[in-house]
mmCIF file of C-alpha atoms in Angstrom:
data_model
loop_
_atom_site.group_PDB
_atom_site.id
_atom_site.type_symbol
_atom_site.label_atom_id
_atom_site.label_comp_id
_atom_site.label_asym_id
_atom_site.label_seq_id
_atom_site.Cartn_x
_atom_site.Cartn_y
_atom_site.Cartn_z
ATOM 1 C CA MET A 705 0.042 0.509 -0.091
ATOM 2 C CA ALA A 706 1.833 3.345 -0.561
ATOM 3 C CA GLU A 707 0.619 6.412 1.684
ATOM 4 C CA VAL A 708 1.538 10.076 1.613
ATOM 5 C CA SER A 709 0.566 12.390 4.216
ATOM 6 C CA PHE A 710 0.092 16.229 4.061
ATOM 7 C CA ASN A 711 0.705 19.547 6.515
ATOM 8 C CA ILE A 712 -2.170 21.063 7.415
ATOM 9 C CA SER A 713 -1.000 24.620 9.813
ATOM 10 C CA SER A 714 2.417 23.191 10.113
ATOM 11 C CA SER A 715 1.047 20.090 11.692
ATOM 12 C CA GLN A 716 0.476 16.381 9.741
ATOM 13 C CA ALA A 717 -3.575 16.002 9.473
ATOM 14 C CA LEU A 718 -4.239 14.397 5.999
ATOM 15 C CA LYS A 719 -3.410 11.103 4.680
ATOM 16 C CA VAL A 720 -3.513 9.304 1.118
ATOM 17 C CA ARG A 721 -2.963 5.637 0.157
ATOM 18 C CA LEU A 722 -3.108 3.547 -2.623
ATOM 19 C CA ASP A 723 -3.424 0.002 -3.213
ATOM 20 C CA PRO A 724 -1.148 -0.684 -6.752
ATOM 21 C CA THR A 725 -3.484 -4.088 -7.069
ATOM 22 C CA ASP A 726 -6.470 -1.078 -7.075
ATOM 23 C CA LEU A 727 -5.885 0.885 -10.805
ATOM 24 C CA ARG A 728 -7.864 0.103 -13.246
ATOM 25 C CA GLY A 729 -7.713 1.122 -16.700
ATOM 26 C CA GLN A 730 -10.899 2.501 -18.647
ATOM 27 C CA ASP A 731 -12.010 3.886 -22.167
ATOM 28 C CA VAL A 732 -14.261 6.620 -21.974
ATOM 29 C CA ALA A 733 -15.585 7.325 -25.565
ATOM 30 C CA GLY A 734 -12.344 6.106 -26.737
ATOM 31 C CA GLN A 735 -9.412 8.057 -24.299
ATOM 32 C CA PRO A 736 -7.806 6.576 -22.685
ATOM 33 C CA VAL A 737 -8.685 7.413 -19.191
ATOM 34 C CA LEU A 738 -5.989 5.592 -15.616
ATOM 35 C CA ARG A 739 -8.670 4.999 -12.264
ATOM 36 C CA LEU A 740 -7.332 5.779 -9.022
ATOM 37 C CA PRO A 741 -9.182 4.937 -6.188
ATOM 38 C CA LEU A 742 -7.652 6.771 -3.562
ATOM 39 C CA LYS A 743 -8.396 6.163 0.006
ATOM 40 C CA LEU A 744 -8.499 9.382 2.478
ATOM 41 C CA GLN A 745 -7.779 9.939 5.896
ATOM 42 C CA LEU A 746 -8.729 13.344 7.797
ATOM 43 C CA LEU A 747 -7.317 13.407 10.723
ATOM 44 C CA PRO A 748 -8.488 17.183 12.862
ATOM 45 C CA SER A 749 -4.490 19.289 12.686
ATOM 46 C CA GLY A 750 -2.832 20.662 15.505
ATOM 47 C CA GLN A 751 -2.816 18.997 19.634
ATOM 48 C CA PRO A 752 -6.196 16.772 20.457
ATOM 49 C CA GLN A 753 -7.339 19.454 23.206
ATOM 50 C CA THR A 754 -7.257 22.120 19.839
ATOM 51 C CA PRO A 755 -7.805 19.987 17.036
ATOM 52 C CA VAL A 756 -7.930 22.618 13.880
ATOM 53 C CA GLN A 757 -10.432 21.900 11.872
ATOM 54 C CA TYR A 758 -10.868 21.724 7.413
ATOM 55 C CA THR A 759 -12.591 20.821 4.791
ATOM 56 C CA LEU A 760 -10.760 19.983 1.983
ATOM 57 C CA LEU A 761 -12.155 20.490 -0.960
ATOM 58 C CA ARG A 762 -9.637 20.169 -4.118
ATOM 59 C CA LEU A 763 -7.124 17.554 -5.224
ATOM 60 C CA ALA A 764 -4.510 17.324 -7.492
ATOM 61 C CA GLY A 765 -1.856 15.811 -8.743
ATOM 62 C CA SER A 766 0.761 14.628 -11.556
ATOM 63 C CA VAL A 767 2.122 10.722 -12.389
ATOM 64 C CA LEU A 768 4.888 10.842 -13.122
ATOM 65 C CA SER A 769 7.604 8.000 -14.539
ATOM 66 C CA ASN A 770 11.136 7.964 -13.979
ATOM 67 C CA SER A 771 12.228 6.854 -17.463
ATOM 68 C CA ILE A 772 9.756 9.898 -18.858
ATOM 69 C CA GLY A 773 8.750 12.485 -16.685
ATOM 70 C CA GLU A 774 5.589 13.626 -16.118
ATOM 71 C CA PHE A 775 2.918 11.972 -18.672
ATOM 72 C CA ALA A 776 -0.356 12.419 -16.919
ATOM 73 C CA SER A 777 -1.861 15.045 -14.375
ATOM 74 C CA PHE A 778 -5.166 15.845 -12.488
ATOM 75 C CA GLU A 779 -7.702 17.206 -10.309
ATOM 76 C CA SER A 780 -10.900 15.734 -8.722
ATOM 77 C CA GLY A 781 -13.281 17.938 -7.568
ATOM 78 C CA PRO A 782 -14.816 19.487 -6.204
ATOM 79 C CA LEU A 783 -14.997 17.938 -2.614
ATOM 80 C CA VAL A 784 -16.448 18.919 0.881
ATOM 81 C CA GLU A 785 -14.597 16.185 3.365
ATOM 82 C CA THR A 786 -14.194 17.061 5.968
ATOM 83 C CA SER A 787 -12.195 16.432 8.621
ATOM 84 C CA ASN A 788 -12.262 14.438 11.821
ATOM 85 C CA SER A 789 -11.276 12.693 14.772
ATOM 86 C CA ALA A 790 -12.529 8.922 14.085
ATOM 87 C CA VAL A 791 -10.050 7.131 11.782
ATOM 88 C CA PHE A 792 -11.619 5.300 8.856
ATOM 89 C CA ASP A 793 -11.121 5.780 4.975
ATOM 90 C CA ARG A 794 -13.092 8.182 2.430
ATOM 91 C CA HIS A 795 -13.349 7.080 -1.099
ATOM 92 C CA VAL A 796 -12.381 9.401 -4.143
ATOM 93 C CA ASP A 797 -12.093 8.316 -7.612
ATOM 94 C CA VAL A 798 -9.562 10.287 -9.512
ATOM 95 C CA LEU A 799 -9.675 9.747 -13.310
ATOM 96 C CA VAL A 800 -6.189 11.095 -15.320
ATOM 97 C CA ALA A 801 -6.971 11.385 -19.081
ATOM 98 C CA LEU A 802 -4.552 10.670 -21.275
ATOM 99 C CA ASP A 803 -3.603 10.001 -25.470
ATOM 100 C CA ARG A 804 -3.448 7.105 -26.242
ATOM 101 C CA MET A 805 1.021 8.929 -27.637
ATOM 102 C CA ARG A 806 1.586 9.425 -23.800
ATOM 103 C CA VAL A 807 0.328 6.205 -23.087
ATOM 104 C CA LYS A 808 2.844 4.465 -25.781
ATOM 105 C CA ARG A 809 5.614 6.047 -24.407
ATOM 106 C CA PHE A 810 5.222 4.687 -21.265
ATOM 107 C CA GLU A 811 4.405 1.286 -22.086
ATOM 108 C CA ASP A 812 7.841 1.502 -24.800
ATOM 109 C CA VAL A 813 9.983 2.067 -21.174
ATOM 110 C CA ARG A 814 7.852 -0.257 -19.015
ATOM 111 C CA SER A 815 8.614 -2.980 -21.545
ATOM 112 C CA GLY A 816 7.438 -5.770 -19.658
ATOM 113 C CA ALA A 817 7.935 -5.228 -16.604
ATOM 114 C CA ASN A 818 5.981 -3.753 -13.765
ATOM 115 C CA ALA A 819 4.474 -0.884 -13.990
ATOM 116 C CA GLN A 820 6.552 1.920 -12.176
ATOM 117 C CA LEU A 821 5.061 5.095 -11.536
ATOM 118 C CA GLN A 822 4.622 8.253 -8.641
ATOM 119 C CA ILE A 823 1.913 10.020 -7.809
ATOM 120 C CA SER A 824 2.626 13.916 -6.281
ATOM 121 C CA LEU A 825 -0.360 15.511 -4.532
ATOM 122 C CA SER A 826 -1.433 19.062 -4.154
ATOM 123 C CA GLY A 827 -4.839 19.947 -1.776
ATOM 124 C CA LEU A 828 -7.080 22.382 -1.176
ATOM 125 C CA VAL A 829 -7.803 22.882 2.082
ATOM 126 C CA TRP A 830 -10.522 25.944 4.354
ATOM 127 C CA LEU A 831 -9.532 26.137 7.276
ATOM 128 C CA PRO A 832 -12.856 27.857 8.875
ATOM 129 C CA ALA A 833 -11.598 28.489 11.876
ATOM 130 C CA LYS A 834 -9.482 31.022 10.187
ATOM 131 C CA HIS A 835 -11.366 32.437 7.485
ATOM 132 C CA GLU A 836 -9.355 31.176 4.925
ATOM 133 C CA PHE A 837 -7.675 28.797 2.159
ATOM 134 C CA GLU A 838 -4.530 27.137 2.673
ATOM 135 C CA ARG A 839 -2.852 25.410 -0.271
ATOM 136 C CA VAL A 840 -1.019 21.990 0.907
ATOM 137 C CA TYR A 841 1.254 19.448 -0.500
ATOM 138 C CA SER A 842 1.865 16.083 0.301
ATOM 139 C CA GLN A 843 5.311 15.566 1.841
ATOM 140 C CA GLY A 844 6.946 12.790 -0.849
ATOM 141 C CA PRO A 845 5.382 11.247 -4.436
ATOM 142 C CA LEU A 846 3.005 7.609 -3.850
ATOM 143 C CA GLN A 847 5.242 5.697 -4.918
ATOM 144 C CA VAL A 848 3.193 2.863 -6.956
ATOM 145 C CA ILE A 849 4.594 -0.274 -8.322
ATOM 146 C CA VAL A 850 1.919 -2.064 -10.327
ATOM 147 C CA PRO A 851 2.666 -5.938 -10.970
ATOM 148 C CA LYS A 852 2.617 -6.350 -14.838
ATOM 149 C CA SER A 853 0.382 -8.894 -14.706
ATOM 150 C CA GLN A 854 -2.285 -6.595 -13.321
ATOM 151 C CA TRP A 855 -1.280 -3.561 -15.071
ATOM 152 C CA VAL A 856 -1.522 -5.165 -18.142
ATOM 153 C CA ASP A 857 -4.717 -8.123 -16.958
ATOM 154 C CA GLU A 858 -6.806 -4.677 -14.852
ATOM 155 C CA VAL A 859 -5.455 -1.400 -16.950
ATOM 156 C CA VAL A 860 -4.015 -1.896 -20.935
ATOM 157 C CA SER A 861 -6.093 -4.615 -21.970
ATOM 158 C CA ARG A 862 -9.248 -2.072 -20.390
ATOM 159 C CA TRP A 863 -8.073 0.346 -22.661
ATOM 160 C CA GLY A 864 -8.639 -1.591 -25.846
ATOM 161 C CA LEU A 865 -5.206 -0.552 -27.535
ATOM 162 C CA SER A 866 -5.523 -3.701 -29.471
ATOM 163 C CA HIS A 867 -7.861 -2.027 -31.838
ATOM 164 C CA VAL A 868 -5.366 1.083 -32.284
ATOM 165 C CA LYS A 869 -1.620 0.890 -32.485
ATOM 166 C CA LEU A 870 0.052 3.716 -32.986
ATOM 167 C CA ILE A 871 3.610 3.664 -34.588
ATOM 168 C CA GLU A 872 5.847 5.844 -35.485
ATOM 169 C CA ILE A 873 7.187 6.099 -39.179
ATOM 170 C CA ALA A 874 10.359 8.491 -40.168
ATOM 171 C CA PHE A 875 11.613 9.477 -43.288
ATOM 172 C CA PRO A 876 15.275 9.838 -42.629
ATOM 173 C CA GLU A 877 15.116 13.346 -44.072
ATOM 174 C CA SER A 878 18.612 14.883 -43.266
ATOM 175 C CA SER A 879 20.904 11.395 -44.891
ATOM 176 C CA ALA A 880 18.550 10.851 -48.039
ATOM 177 C CA GLY A 881 19.623 12.178 -51.120
ATOM 178 C CA GLU A 882 17.735 13.982 -53.536
ATOM 179 C CA ASN A 883 16.095 11.455 -55.551
ATOM 180 C CA TYR A 884 14.451 9.808 -52.596
ATOM 181 C CA ARG A 885 13.700 13.704 -51.225
ATOM 182 C CA ALA A 886 11.905 14.105 -53.977
ATOM 183 C CA ALA A 887 10.043 11.004 -54.118
ATOM 184 C CA TYR A 888 8.767 11.761 -50.791
ATOM 185 C CA SER A 889 7.264 15.024 -52.469
ATOM 186 C CA ARG A 890 5.224 13.427 -53.973
ATOM 187 C CA VAL A 891 4.018 11.152 -50.868
ATOM 188 C CA GLU A 892 3.314 14.222 -48.873
ATOM 189 C CA ALA A 893 1.388 15.544 -51.896
ATOM 190 C CA ALA A 894 -0.639 12.047 -52.492
ATOM 191 C CA GLU A 895 -1.038 13.076 -47.672
ATOM 192 C CA ARG A 896 -2.859 16.904 -48.735
ATOM 193 C CA HIS A 897 -5.029 14.541 -51.505
ATOM 194 C CA PHE A 898 -6.703 12.581 -49.170
ATOM 195 C CA ALA A 899 -7.496 15.738 -46.316
ATOM 196 C CA ASN A 900 -9.895 16.652 -49.929
ATOM 197 C CA GLY A 901 -11.283 13.062 -50.383
ATOM 198 C CA ASN A 902 -9.614 12.896 -53.621
ATOM 199 C CA TYR A 903 -8.575 9.141 -53.495
ATOM 200 C CA LYS A 904 -8.280 7.781 -56.585
ATOM 201 C CA ASP A 905 -5.400 10.788 -56.893
ATOM 202 C CA VAL A 906 -4.254 9.930 -53.566
ATOM 203 C CA LEU A 907 -2.698 6.252 -55.350
ATOM 204 C CA VAL A 908 -1.526 8.143 -58.498
ATOM 205 C CA GLU A 909 1.180 9.802 -55.917
ATOM 206 C CA LEU A 910 2.112 7.126 -54.536
ATOM 207 C CA TRP A 911 2.682 5.357 -58.477
ATOM 208 C CA SER A 912 4.886 8.307 -59.199
ATOM 209 C CA ALA A 913 6.696 8.601 -55.948
ATOM 210 C CA PHE A 914 8.389 5.050 -56.739
ATOM 211 C CA GLU A 915 7.958 5.272 -60.262
ATOM 212 C CA GLY A 916 10.452 8.872 -60.303
ATOM 213 C CA LEU A 917 12.707 6.666 -57.291
ATOM 214 C CA ALA A 918 13.375 3.855 -60.368
ATOM 215 C CA LYS A 919 14.207 6.686 -62.741
ATOM 216 C CA SER A 920 16.203 8.587 -60.496
ATOM 217 C CA GLN A 921 18.559 5.338 -60.784
ATOM 218 C CA GLY A 922 18.627 3.567 -63.821
ATOM 219 C CA CYS A 923 15.131 2.379 -64.008
ATOM 220 C CA GLU A 924 12.228 2.666 -66.563
ATOM 221 C CA LYS A 925 9.686 2.069 -63.174
ATOM 222 C CA PRO A 926 9.677 0.541 -60.223
ATOM 223 C CA ASP A 927 8.652 -3.180 -61.128
ATOM 224 C CA GLN A 928 10.506 -6.583 -60.063
ATOM 225 C CA GLN A 929 13.579 -5.504 -61.489
ATOM 226 C CA TYR A 930 13.938 -1.968 -59.890
ATOM 227 C CA PHE A 931 13.240 -3.745 -56.020
ATOM 228 C CA ALA A 932 15.742 -7.123 -57.367
ATOM 229 C CA ARG A 933 18.524 -3.730 -58.094
ATOM 230 C CA LEU A 934 17.615 -2.487 -54.812
ATOM 231 C CA PHE A 935 18.004 -4.951 -52.345
ATOM 232 C CA ALA A 936 21.245 -6.555 -54.483
ATOM 233 C CA ASP A 937 23.551 -6.630 -51.329
ATOM 234 C CA SER A 938 20.592 -8.699 -49.867
ATOM 235 C CA HIS A 939 20.601 -12.469 -48.778
ATOM 236 C CA PRO A 940 18.600 -14.408 -51.963
ATOM 237 C CA LYS A 941 15.381 -15.753 -50.153
ATOM 238 C CA LYS A 942 14.891 -12.570 -49.003
ATOM 239 C CA LYS A 943 15.775 -10.275 -52.343
ATOM 240 C CA GLU A 944 13.310 -12.872 -53.984
ATOM 241 C CA ALA A 945 10.506 -11.434 -51.045
ATOM 242 C CA ALA A 946 11.310 -8.081 -50.806
ATOM 243 C CA LYS A 947 10.853 -7.667 -54.678
ATOM 244 C CA LEU A 948 7.559 -9.906 -54.855
ATOM 245 C CA ALA A 949 5.716 -7.747 -52.435
ATOM 246 C CA LEU A 950 6.911 -4.315 -53.557
ATOM 247 C CA ASP A 951 5.945 -5.331 -56.338
ATOM 248 C CA ASN A 952 3.244 -5.835 -55.668
ATOM 249 C CA LEU A 953 2.315 -3.373 -53.826
ATOM 250 C CA CYS A 954 3.942 -0.823 -56.349
ATOM 251 C CA ASP A 955 0.398 -2.767 -58.599
ATOM 252 C CA PHE A 956 -1.125 -1.537 -56.500
ATOM 253 C CA PHE A 957 -0.370 1.880 -55.920
ATOM 254 C CA HIS A 958 -1.324 1.946 -59.908
ATOM 255 C CA LEU A 959 -4.971 0.615 -59.786
ATOM 256 C CA GLY A 960 -4.774 4.853 -59.105
ATOM 257 C CA ARG A 961 -3.857 5.742 -63.083
ATOM 258 C CA HIS A 962 -6.361 2.307 -64.310
ATOM 259 C CA GLN A 963 -9.768 3.285 -62.544
ATOM 260 C CA PRO A 964 -11.906 3.274 -65.201
ATOM 261 C CA ASN A 965 -14.853 5.614 -65.458
ATOM 262 C CA GLU A 966 -16.987 4.316 -67.526
ATOM 263 C CA SER A 967 -17.348 0.931 -67.837
ATOM 264 C CA PRO A 968 -19.825 -2.429 -66.363
ATOM 265 C CA ASP A 969 -16.238 -3.424 -64.621
ATOM 266 C CA THR A 970 -15.627 0.381 -62.929
ATOM 267 C CA PHE A 971 -14.862 0.113 -60.185
ATOM 268 C CA GLN A 972 -13.981 3.139 -57.105
ATOM 269 C CA ILE A 973 -10.669 3.949 -54.837
ATOM 270 C CA LEU A 974 -12.079 4.376 -51.501
ATOM 271 C CA ARG A 975 -10.560 6.419 -48.337
ATOM 272 C CA ALA A 976 -9.660 3.060 -46.871
ATOM 273 C CA ASP A 977 -7.978 2.065 -50.658
ATOM 274 C CA ALA A 978 -5.844 5.562 -49.787
ATOM 275 C CA ARG A 979 -5.568 4.927 -46.428
ATOM 276 C CA PHE A 980 -4.076 1.232 -46.617
ATOM 277 C CA ALA A 981 -1.510 2.879 -49.767
ATOM 278 C CA LEU A 982 -0.683 5.548 -47.112
ATOM 279 C CA THR A 983 0.196 3.727 -44.521
ATOM 280 C CA MET A 984 2.159 1.584 -47.187
ATOM 281 C CA ALA A 985 4.343 4.268 -48.656
ATOM 282 C CA HIS A 986 5.608 5.921 -46.008
ATOM 283 C CA ALA A 987 6.517 2.450 -44.106
ATOM 284 C CA ILE A 988 8.690 1.413 -47.523
ATOM 285 C CA PHE A 989 9.913 4.799 -47.499
ATOM 286 C CA GLU A 990 11.668 4.641 -44.552
ATOM 287 C CA TYR A 991 13.069 0.996 -45.215
ATOM 288 C CA ILE A 992 14.586 1.818 -48.669
ATOM 289 C CA THR A 993 15.505 5.219 -48.229
ATOM 290 C CA PRO A 994 19.334 4.684 -46.736
ATOM 291 C CA HIS A 995 20.360 6.457 -43.602
ATOM 292 C CA GLY A 996 23.733 7.147 -43.562
#
């Protein structure tokens, strides 16, 4: 059980506890949320003979990881939790809104280990005897270590991350030659067509990107001959598989130039087709561009 205390009017009074096995993940309208079921004890401040009563109005905090620093913050309130000399727990559910990118960063660092979090807390209390508010801070962070099986089963699995994958695909522009940069500018043009709903033109631009790259390297078009040359230094089995895979993808891009307008056999390039083509083109450019 993780536990921290707060000083109120220079005397330790407020205590916050959190059982790491109580953490839960939630999916709220597609957004990952971390639920922290906090347990609060609000004893009067000062000496038993002259207790100082107070009311906790707000509780705020930040969630940190040793490896990536602060990656989330939260505020819970308004609250009306009044101090009492009896020792008992008040239950306050804190919902910490995250986003998929921050979740991905944390999961990349966790890398299959236990989830280790530090939760720093602050609060706002009302002191009726003094007729004033006081901002209070925890004497340290809640040091929370969630067993990896608990974290995966009760937190990560409830975020629905298996339905949305975040993959960072980078074009190594700083080390790419002029021919690769020129070809990649076509991919960026394809993105603009996608944003405007011109899905056929997305595929046209992507084909042109690879066609221009092939011609810059002495080939007529991006076919098996070109990709075999591109992977000339690879193991023969890898070279064979790569040239076939990329040749077939370029055939798919080429559909944009051959979408019939009027025919019993007409077909239409859909948004899903264009999205698939764009995703694959980005991945291919990251894969084949020389990294210096």
